[in-house]
PDB file of C-alpha atoms and ligand atoms in Angstrom:
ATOM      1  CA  UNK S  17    -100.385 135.995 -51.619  1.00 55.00           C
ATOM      2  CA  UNK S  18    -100.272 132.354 -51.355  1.00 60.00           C
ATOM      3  CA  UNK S  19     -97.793 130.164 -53.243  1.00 61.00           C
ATOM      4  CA  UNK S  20     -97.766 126.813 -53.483  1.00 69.00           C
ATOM      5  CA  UNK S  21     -94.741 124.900 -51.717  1.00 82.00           C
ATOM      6  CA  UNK S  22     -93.546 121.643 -52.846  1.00 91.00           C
ATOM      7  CA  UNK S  23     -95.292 118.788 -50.397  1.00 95.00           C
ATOM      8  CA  UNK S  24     -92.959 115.406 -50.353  1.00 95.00           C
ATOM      9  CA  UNK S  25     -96.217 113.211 -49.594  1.00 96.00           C
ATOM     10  CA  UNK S  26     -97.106 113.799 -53.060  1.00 94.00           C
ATOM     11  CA  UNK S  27     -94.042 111.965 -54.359  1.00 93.00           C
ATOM     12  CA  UNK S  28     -94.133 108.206 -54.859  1.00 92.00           C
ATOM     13  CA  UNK S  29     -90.739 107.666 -53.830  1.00 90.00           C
ATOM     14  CA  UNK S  30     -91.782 109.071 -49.729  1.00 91.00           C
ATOM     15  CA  UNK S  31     -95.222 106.424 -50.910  1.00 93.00           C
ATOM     16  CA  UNK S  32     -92.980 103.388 -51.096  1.00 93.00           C
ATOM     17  CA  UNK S  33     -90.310 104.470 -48.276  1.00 90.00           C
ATOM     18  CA  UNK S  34     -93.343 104.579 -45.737  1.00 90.00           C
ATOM     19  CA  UNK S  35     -94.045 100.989 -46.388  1.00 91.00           C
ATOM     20  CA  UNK S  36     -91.934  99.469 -44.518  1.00 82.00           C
ATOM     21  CA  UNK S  37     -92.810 101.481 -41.523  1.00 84.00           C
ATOM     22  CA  UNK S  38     -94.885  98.122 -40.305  1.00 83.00           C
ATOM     23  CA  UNK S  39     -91.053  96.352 -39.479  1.00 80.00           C
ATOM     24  CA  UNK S  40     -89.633  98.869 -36.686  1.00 84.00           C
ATOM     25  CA  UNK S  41     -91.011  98.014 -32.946  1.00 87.00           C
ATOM     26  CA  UNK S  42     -92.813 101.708 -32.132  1.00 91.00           C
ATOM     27  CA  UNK S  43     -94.462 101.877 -35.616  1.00 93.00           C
ATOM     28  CA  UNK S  44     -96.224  98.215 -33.593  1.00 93.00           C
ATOM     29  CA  UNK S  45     -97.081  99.669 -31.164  1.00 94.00           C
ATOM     30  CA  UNK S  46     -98.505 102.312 -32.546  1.00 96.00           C
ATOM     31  CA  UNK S  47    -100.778 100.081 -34.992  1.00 97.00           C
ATOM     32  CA  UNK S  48    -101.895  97.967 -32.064  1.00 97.00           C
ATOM     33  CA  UNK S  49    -103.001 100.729 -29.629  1.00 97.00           C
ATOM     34  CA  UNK S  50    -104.574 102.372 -32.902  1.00 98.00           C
ATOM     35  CA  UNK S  51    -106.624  99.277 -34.225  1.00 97.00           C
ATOM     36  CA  UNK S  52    -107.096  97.687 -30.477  1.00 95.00           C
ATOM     37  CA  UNK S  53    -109.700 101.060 -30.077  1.00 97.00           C
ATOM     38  CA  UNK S  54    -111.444 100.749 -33.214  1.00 97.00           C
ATOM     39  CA  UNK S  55    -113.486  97.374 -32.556  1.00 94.00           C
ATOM     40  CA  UNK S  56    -114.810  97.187 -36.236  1.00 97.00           C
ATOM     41  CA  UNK S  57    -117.892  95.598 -36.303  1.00 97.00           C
ATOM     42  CA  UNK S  58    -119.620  93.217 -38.466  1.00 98.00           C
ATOM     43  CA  UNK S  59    -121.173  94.721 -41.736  1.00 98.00           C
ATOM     44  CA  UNK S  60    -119.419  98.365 -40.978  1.00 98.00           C
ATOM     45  CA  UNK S  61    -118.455 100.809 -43.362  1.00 98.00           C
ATOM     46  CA  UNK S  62    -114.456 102.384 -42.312  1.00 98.00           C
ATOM     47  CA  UNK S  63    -112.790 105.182 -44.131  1.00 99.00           C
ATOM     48  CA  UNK S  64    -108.973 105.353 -43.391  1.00 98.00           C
ATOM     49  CA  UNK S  65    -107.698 108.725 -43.837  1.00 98.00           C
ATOM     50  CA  UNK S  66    -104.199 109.012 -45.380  1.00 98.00           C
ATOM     51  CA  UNK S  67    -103.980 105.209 -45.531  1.00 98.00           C
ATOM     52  CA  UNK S  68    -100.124 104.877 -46.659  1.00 97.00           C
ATOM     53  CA  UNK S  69     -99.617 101.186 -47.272  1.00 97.00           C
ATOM     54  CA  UNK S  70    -102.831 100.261 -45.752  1.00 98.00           C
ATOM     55  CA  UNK S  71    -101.218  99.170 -42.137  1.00 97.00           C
ATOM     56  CA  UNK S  72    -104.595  99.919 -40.369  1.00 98.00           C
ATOM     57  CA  UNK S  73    -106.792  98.844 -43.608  1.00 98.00           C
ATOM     58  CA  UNK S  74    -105.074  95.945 -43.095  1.00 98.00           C
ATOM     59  CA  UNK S  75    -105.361  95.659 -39.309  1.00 98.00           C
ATOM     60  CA  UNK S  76    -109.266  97.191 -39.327  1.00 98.00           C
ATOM     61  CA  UNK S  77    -109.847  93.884 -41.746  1.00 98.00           C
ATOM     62  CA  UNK S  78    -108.180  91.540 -39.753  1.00 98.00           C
ATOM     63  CA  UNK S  79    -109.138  92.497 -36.280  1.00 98.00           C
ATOM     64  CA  UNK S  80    -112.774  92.268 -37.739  1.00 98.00           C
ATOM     65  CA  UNK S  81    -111.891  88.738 -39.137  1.00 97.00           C
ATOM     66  CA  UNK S  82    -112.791  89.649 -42.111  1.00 98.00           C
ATOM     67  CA  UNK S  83    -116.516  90.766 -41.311  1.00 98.00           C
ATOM     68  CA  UNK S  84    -115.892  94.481 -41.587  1.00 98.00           C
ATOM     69  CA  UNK S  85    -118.488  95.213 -44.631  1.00 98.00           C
ATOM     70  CA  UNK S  86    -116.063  97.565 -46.563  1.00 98.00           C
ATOM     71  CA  UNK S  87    -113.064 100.175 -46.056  1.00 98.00           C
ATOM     72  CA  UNK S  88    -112.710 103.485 -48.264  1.00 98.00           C
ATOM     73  CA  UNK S  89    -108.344 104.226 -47.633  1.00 98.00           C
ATOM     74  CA  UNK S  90    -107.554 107.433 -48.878  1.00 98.00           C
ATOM     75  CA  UNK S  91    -104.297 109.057 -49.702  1.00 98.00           C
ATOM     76  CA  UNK S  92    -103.105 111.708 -51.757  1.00 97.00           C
ATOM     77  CA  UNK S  93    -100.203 109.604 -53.054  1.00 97.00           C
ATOM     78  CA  UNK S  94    -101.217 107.899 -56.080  1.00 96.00           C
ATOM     79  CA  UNK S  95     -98.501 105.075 -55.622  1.00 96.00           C
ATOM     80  CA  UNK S  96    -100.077 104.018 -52.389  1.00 97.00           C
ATOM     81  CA  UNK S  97    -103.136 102.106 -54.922  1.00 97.00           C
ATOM     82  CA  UNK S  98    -100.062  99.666 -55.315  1.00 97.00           C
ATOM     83  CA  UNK S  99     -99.724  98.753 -51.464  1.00 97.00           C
ATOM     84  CA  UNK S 100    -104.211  98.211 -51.427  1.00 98.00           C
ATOM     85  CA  UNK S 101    -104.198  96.130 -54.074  1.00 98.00           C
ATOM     86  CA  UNK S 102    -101.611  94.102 -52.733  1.00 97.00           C
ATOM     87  CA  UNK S 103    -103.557  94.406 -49.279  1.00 98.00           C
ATOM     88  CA  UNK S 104    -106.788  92.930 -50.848  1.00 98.00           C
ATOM     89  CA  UNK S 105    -104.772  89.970 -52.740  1.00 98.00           C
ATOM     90  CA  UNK S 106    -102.492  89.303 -49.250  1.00 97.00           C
ATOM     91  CA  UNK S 107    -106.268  88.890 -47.294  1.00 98.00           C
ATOM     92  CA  UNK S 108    -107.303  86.734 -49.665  1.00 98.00           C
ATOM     93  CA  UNK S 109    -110.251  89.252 -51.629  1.00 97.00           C
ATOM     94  CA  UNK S 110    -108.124  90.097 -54.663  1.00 95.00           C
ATOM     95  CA  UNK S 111    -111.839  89.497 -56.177  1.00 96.00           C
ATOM     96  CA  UNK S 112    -113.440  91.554 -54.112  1.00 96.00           C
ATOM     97  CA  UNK S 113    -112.644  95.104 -54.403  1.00 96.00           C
ATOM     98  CA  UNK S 114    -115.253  96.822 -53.206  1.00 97.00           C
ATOM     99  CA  UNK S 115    -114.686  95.526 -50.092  1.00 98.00           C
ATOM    100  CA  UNK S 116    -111.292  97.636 -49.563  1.00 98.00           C
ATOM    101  CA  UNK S 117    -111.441 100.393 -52.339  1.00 98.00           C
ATOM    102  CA  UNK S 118    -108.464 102.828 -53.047  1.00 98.00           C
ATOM    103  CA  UNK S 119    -109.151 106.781 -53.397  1.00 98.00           C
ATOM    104  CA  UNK S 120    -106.900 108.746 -54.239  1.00 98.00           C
ATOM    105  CA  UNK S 121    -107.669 112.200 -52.355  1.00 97.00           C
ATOM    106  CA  UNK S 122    -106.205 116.075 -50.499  1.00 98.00           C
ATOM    107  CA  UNK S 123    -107.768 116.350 -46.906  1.00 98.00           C
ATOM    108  CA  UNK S 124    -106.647 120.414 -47.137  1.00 98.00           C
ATOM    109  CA  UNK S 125    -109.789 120.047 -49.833  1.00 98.00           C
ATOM    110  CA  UNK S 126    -111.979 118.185 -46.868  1.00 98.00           C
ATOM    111  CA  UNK S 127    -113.909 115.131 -47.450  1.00 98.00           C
ATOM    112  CA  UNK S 128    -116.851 116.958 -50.408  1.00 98.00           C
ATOM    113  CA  UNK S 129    -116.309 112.884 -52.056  1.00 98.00           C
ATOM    114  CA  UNK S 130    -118.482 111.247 -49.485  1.00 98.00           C
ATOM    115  CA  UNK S 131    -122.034 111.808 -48.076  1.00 98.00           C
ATOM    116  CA  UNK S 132    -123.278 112.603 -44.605  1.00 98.00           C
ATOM    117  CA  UNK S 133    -123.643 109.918 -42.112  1.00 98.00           C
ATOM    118  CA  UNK S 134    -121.654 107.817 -44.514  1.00 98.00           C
ATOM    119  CA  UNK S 135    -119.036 105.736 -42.168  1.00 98.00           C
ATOM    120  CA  UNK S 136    -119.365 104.152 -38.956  1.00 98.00           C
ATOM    121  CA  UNK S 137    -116.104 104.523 -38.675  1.00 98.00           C
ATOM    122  CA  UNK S 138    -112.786 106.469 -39.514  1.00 99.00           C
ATOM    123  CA  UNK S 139    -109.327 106.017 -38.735  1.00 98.00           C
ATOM    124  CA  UNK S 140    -106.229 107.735 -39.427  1.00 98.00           C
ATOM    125  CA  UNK S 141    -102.852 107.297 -38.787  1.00 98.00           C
ATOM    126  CA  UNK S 142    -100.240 110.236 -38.206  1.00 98.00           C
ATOM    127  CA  UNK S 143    -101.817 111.695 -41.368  1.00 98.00           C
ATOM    128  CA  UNK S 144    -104.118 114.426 -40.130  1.00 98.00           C
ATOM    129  CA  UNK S 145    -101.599 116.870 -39.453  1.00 98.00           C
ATOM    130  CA  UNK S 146    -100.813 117.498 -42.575  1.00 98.00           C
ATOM    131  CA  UNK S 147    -103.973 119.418 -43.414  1.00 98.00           C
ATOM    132  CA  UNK S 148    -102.353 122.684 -44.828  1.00 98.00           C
ATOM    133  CA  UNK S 149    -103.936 126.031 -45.567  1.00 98.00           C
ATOM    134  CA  UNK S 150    -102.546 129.633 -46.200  1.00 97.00           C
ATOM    135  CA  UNK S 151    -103.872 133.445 -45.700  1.00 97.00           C
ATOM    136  CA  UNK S 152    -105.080 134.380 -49.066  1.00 95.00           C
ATOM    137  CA  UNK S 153    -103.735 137.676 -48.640  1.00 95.00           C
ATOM    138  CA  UNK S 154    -100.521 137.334 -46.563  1.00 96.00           C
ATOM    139  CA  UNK S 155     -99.881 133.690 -47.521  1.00 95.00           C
ATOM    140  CA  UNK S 156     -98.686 132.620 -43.783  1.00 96.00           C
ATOM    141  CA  UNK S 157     -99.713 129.346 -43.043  1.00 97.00           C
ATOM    142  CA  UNK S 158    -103.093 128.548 -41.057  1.00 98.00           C
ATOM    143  CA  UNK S 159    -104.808 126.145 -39.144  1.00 98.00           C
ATOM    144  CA  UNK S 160    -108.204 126.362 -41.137  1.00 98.00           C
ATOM    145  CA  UNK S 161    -107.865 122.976 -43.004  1.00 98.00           C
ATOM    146  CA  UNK S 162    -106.603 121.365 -39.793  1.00 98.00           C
ATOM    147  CA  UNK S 163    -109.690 122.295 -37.958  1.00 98.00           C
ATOM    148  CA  UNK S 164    -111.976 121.682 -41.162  1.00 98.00           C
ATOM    149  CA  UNK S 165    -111.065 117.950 -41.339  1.00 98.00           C
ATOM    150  CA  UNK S 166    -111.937 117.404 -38.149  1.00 98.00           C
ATOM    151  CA  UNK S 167    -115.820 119.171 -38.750  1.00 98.00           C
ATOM    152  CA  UNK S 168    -115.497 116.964 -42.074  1.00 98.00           C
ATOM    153  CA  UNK S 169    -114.715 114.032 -40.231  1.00 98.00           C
ATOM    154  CA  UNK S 170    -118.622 114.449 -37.777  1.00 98.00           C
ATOM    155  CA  UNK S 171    -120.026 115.374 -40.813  1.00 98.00           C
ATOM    156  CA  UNK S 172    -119.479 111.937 -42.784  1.00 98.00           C
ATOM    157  CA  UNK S 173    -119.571 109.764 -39.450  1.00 98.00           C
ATOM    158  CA  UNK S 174    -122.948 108.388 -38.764  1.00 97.00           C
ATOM    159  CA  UNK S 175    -124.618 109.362 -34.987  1.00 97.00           C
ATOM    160  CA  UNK S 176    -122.510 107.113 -32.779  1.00 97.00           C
ATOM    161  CA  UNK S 177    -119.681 106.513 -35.383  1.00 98.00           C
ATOM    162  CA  UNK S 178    -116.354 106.676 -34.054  1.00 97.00           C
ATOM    163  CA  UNK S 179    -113.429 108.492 -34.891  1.00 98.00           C
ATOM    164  CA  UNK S 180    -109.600 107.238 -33.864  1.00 98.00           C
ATOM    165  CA  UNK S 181    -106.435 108.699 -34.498  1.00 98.00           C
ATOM    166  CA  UNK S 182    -102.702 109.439 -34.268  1.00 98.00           C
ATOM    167  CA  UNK S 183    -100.994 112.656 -34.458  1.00 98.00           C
ATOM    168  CA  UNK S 184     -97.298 113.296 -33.623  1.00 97.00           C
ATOM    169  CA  UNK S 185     -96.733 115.142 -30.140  1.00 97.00           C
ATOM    170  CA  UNK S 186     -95.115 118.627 -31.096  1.00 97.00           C
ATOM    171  CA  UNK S 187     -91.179 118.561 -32.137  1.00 95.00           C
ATOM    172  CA  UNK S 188     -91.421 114.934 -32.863  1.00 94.00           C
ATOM    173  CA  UNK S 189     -88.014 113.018 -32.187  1.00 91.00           C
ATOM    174  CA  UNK S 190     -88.081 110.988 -35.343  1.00 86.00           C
ATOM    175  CA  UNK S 191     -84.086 109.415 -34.560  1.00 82.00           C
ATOM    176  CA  UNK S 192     -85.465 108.258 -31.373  1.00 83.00           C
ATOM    177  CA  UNK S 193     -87.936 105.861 -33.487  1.00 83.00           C
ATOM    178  CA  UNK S 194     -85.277 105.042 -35.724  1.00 77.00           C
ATOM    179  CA  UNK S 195     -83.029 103.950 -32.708  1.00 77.00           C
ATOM    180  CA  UNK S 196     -85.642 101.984 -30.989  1.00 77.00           C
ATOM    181  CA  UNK S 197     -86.327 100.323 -33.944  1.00 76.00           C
ATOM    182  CA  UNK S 198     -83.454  98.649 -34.725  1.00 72.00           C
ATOM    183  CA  UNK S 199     -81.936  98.057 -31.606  1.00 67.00           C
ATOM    184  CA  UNK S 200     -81.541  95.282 -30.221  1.00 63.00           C
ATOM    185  CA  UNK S 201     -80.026  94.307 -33.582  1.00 60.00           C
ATOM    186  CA  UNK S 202     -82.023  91.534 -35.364  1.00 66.00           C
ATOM    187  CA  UNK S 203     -82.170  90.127 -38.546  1.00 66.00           C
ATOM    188  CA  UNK S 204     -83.948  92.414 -41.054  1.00 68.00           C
ATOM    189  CA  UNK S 205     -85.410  91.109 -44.622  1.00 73.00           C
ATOM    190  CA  UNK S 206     -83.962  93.703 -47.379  1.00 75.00           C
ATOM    191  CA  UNK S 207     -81.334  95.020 -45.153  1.00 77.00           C
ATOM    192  CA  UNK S 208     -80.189  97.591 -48.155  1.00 82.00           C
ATOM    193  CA  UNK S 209     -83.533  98.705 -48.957  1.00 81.00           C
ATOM    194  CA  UNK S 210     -84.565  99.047 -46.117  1.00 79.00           C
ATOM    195  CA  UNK S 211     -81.340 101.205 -45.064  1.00 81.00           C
ATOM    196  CA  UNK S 212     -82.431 103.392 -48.280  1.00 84.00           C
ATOM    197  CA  UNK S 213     -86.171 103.589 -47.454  1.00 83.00           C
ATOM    198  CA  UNK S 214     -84.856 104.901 -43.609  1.00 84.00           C
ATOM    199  CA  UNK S 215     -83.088 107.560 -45.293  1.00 85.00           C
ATOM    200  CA  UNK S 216     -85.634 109.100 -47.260  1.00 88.00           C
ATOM    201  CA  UNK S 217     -88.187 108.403 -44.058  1.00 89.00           C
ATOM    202  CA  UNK S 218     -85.633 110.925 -41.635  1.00 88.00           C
ATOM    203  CA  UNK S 219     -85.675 113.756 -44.434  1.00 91.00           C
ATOM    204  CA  UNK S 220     -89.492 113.877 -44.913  1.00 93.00           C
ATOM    205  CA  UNK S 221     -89.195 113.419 -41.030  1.00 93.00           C
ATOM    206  CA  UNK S 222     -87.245 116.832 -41.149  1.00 94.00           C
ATOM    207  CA  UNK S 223     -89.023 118.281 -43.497  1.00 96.00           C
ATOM    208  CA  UNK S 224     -92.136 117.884 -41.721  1.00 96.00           C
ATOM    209  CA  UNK S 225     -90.579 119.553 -38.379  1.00 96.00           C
ATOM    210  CA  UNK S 226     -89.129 122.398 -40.210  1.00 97.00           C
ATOM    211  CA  UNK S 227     -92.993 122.626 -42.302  1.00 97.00           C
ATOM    212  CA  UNK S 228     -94.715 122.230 -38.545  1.00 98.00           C
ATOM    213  CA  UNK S 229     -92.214 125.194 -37.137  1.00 97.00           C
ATOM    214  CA  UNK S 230     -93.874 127.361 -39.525  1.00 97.00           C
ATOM    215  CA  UNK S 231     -97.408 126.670 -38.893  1.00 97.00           C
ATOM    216  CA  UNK S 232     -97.845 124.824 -41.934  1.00 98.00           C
ATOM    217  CA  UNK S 233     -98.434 121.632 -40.525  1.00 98.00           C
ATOM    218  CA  UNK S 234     -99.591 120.629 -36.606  1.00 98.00           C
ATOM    219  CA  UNK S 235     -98.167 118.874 -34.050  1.00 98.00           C
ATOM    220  CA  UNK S 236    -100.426 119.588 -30.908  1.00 97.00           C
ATOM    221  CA  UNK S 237    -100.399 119.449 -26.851  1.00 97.00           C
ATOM    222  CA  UNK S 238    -103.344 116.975 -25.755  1.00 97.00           C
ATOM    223  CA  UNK S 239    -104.723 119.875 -24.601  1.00 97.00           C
ATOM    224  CA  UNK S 240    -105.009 121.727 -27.749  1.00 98.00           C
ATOM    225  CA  UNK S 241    -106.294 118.759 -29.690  1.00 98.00           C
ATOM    226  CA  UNK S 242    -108.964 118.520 -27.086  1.00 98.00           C
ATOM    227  CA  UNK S 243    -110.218 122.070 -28.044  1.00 98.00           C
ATOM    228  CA  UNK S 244    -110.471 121.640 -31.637  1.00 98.00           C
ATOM    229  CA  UNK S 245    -112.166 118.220 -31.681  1.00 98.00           C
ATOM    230  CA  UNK S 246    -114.594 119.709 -29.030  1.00 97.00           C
ATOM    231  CA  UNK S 247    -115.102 122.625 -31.023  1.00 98.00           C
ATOM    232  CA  UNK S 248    -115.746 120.126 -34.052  1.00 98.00           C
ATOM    233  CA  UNK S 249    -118.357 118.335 -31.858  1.00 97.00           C
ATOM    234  CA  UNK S 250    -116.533 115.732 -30.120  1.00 97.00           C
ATOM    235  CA  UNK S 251    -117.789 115.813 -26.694  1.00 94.00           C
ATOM    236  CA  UNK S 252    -115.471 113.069 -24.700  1.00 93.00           C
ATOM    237  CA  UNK S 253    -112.038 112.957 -25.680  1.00 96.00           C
ATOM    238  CA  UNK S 254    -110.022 109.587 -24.506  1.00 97.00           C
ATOM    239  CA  UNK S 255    -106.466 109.823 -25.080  1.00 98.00           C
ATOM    240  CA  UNK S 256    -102.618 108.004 -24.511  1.00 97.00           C
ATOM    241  CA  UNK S 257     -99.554 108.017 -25.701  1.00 97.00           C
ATOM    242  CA  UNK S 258     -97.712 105.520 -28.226  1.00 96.00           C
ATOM    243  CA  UNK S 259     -95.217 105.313 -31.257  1.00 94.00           C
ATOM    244  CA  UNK S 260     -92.436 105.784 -28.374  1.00 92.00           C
ATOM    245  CA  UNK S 261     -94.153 108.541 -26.742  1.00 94.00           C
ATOM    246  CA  UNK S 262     -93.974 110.529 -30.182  1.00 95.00           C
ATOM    247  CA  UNK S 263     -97.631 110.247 -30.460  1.00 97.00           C
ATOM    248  CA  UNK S 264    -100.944 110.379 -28.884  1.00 98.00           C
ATOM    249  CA  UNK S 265    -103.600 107.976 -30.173  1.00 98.00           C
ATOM    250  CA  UNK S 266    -106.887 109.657 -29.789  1.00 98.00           C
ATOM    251  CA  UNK S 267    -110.578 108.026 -29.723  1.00 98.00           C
ATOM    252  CA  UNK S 268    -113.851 110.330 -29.889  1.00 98.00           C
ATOM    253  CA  UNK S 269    -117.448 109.768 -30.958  1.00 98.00           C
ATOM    254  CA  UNK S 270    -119.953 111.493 -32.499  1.00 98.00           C
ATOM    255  CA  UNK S 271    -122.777 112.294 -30.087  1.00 97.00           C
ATOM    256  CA  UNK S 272    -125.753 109.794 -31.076  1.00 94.00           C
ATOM    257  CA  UNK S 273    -127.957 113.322 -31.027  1.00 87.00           C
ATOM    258  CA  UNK S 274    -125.972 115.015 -32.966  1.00 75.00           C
ATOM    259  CA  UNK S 275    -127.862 114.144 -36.357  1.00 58.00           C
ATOM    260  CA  UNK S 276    -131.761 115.020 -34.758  1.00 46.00           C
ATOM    261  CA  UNK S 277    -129.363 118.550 -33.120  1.00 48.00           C
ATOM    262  CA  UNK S 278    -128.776 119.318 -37.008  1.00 50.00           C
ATOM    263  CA  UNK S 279    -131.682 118.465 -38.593  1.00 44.00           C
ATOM    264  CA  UNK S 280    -133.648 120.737 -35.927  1.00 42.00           C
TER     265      UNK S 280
HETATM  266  C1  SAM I  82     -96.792 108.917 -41.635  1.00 91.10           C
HETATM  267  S1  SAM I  82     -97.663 108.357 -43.020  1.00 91.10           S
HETATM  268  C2  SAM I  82     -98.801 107.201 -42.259  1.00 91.10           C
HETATM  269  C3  SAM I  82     -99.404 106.206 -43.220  1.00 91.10           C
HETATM  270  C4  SAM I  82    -100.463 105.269 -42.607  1.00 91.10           C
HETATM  271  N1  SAM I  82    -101.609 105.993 -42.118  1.00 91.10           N
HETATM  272  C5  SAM I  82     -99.873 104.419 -41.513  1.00 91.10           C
HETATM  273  O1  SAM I  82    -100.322 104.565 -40.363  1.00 91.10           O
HETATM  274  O2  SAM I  82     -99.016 103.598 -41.811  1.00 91.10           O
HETATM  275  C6  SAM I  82     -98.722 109.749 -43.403  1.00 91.10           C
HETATM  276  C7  SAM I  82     -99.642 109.504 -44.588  1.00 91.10           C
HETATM  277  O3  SAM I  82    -100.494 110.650 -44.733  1.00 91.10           O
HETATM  278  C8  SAM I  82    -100.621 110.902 -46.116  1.00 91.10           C
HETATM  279  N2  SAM I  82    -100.936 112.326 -46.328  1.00 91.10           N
HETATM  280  C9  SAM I  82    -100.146 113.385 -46.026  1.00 91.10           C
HETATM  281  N3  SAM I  82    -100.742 114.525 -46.396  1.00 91.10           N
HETATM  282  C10 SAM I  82    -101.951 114.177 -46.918  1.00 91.10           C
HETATM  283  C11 SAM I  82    -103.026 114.918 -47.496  1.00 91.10           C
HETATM  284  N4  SAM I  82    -102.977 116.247 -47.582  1.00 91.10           N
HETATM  285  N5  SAM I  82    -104.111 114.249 -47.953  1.00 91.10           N
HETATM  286  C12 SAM I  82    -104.162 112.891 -47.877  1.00 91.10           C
HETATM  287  N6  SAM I  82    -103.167 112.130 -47.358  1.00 91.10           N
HETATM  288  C13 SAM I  82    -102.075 112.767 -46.878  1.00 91.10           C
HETATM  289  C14 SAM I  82     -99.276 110.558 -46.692  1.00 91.10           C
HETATM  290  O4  SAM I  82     -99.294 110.369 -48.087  1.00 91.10           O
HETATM  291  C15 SAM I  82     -98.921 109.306 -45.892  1.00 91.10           C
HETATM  292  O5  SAM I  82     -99.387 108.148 -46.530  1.00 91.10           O
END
């Protein structure tokens, strides 16, 4: 029988800790290598999948210089609307916001909100593990609404629309980020809050290993990613590693024949 566990991304308080991700060294290098295979284009349409504080809203808008046409970020923290709307005011289109839109939104539930061919793009960053499902019946954990988000994903991607990602590498060392974040020492804005916000970052970050141990959420080989994004549709699967080798960044497209294939 399935019961429902407590989930810390839900709580505003893990919302705001994330936040400051964008001032330790990895969680750079991670955004760069994410954004730097996303070329935005001029006039596109972007949907950012458990956007956080809107690092890679904010990066697909810049690296576009501004020309993107619009971004949808998602989350299923309410508190992150807070971070977007500071996003749109920091780029300068506080009066514009349908141009970077909040929604808040579960991807266990899919993506049923938006239509077909909707996006030329999506992006997501070390979010789409978290896709949780259970047995009805025996309520063990399952990998159903991991490999549903990734069918949900071709499904609102336009033929030729592009998908890239980030997803921890399995048993994630989380105090290997923290260390090579803050060493070599330099001077950090909001040393004290910042000391807080790292504390409540390393127990969601063992929280989430403890969750993944039990199947709930899913830290994959390359290999095994490979299979369920080919399985989704994704033909070609280009890959590396990142975040301080505690991730892979991943960027697939939908085949450009996949619509006619459907429609068929
Ligand atoms: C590690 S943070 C990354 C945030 C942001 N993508 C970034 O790169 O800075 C993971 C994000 O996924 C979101 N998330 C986790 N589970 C989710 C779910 N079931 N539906 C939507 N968002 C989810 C969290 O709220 C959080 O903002």
């Amino acid at each position: 029988m399935t019961r429902i566990a407590e989930n810390l991304w839900h709580r505003d308080e893990s919302a705001r800790a994330f936040w400051d991700q964008h001032q330790a060294r990895p969680y750079q290098e991670l955004l760069e290598d994410t954004i730097c295979w996303a070329h935005p284009e001029v006039g596109e349409k972007w949907l950012d999948i458990g956007c956080g504080g809107g690092q890679l809203t904010g990066g697909l808008y810049r690296a576009s210089k501004g020309r993107v046409g619009s971004i949808v970020a998602m989350d299923c923290a309410a508190a992150n609307v807070e971070a977007i709307t500071r996003l749109r005011d920091k780029l300068g289109i506080g009066d514009q916001p349908e141009r970077i839109t909040f929604q808040q939104g579960d991807l266990s539930f899919g993506l049923p909100q938006f239509e077909d061919n909707s996006f030329d793009g999506v992006i997501a960053g070390l979010s789409l593990s978290y896709a949780e499902s259970q047995d009805p019946l025996t309520g063990e954990y399952t990998d159903t609404a991991f490999k549903e988000v990734f069918r949900e994903i071709i499904r609102v991607l336009r033929p030729g629309g592009r998908l890239v990602f980030s997803i921890n590498v399995p048993e994630p060392n989380f105090w290997s980020i923290f260390w090579k974040s803050i060493w070599p020492l330099k001077r950090w804005r909001r040393p004290a809050r910042l000391l807080a916000n790292i504390w409540e970052m390393q127990k969601v970050g063992t929280w989430l290993k403890v969750e993944a141990r039990k199947g709930r959420f899913h830290y994959l080989q390359i290999e095994a990613l490979r299979g369920v994004l080919m399985d989704a549709g994704f033909p070609a699967v280009e890959w590396r590693e990142t975040y301080a080798n505690q991730a892979f960044v991943i960027r697939v497209e939908k085949p450009v024949a996949m619509k006619q294939a459907v429609a068929a």
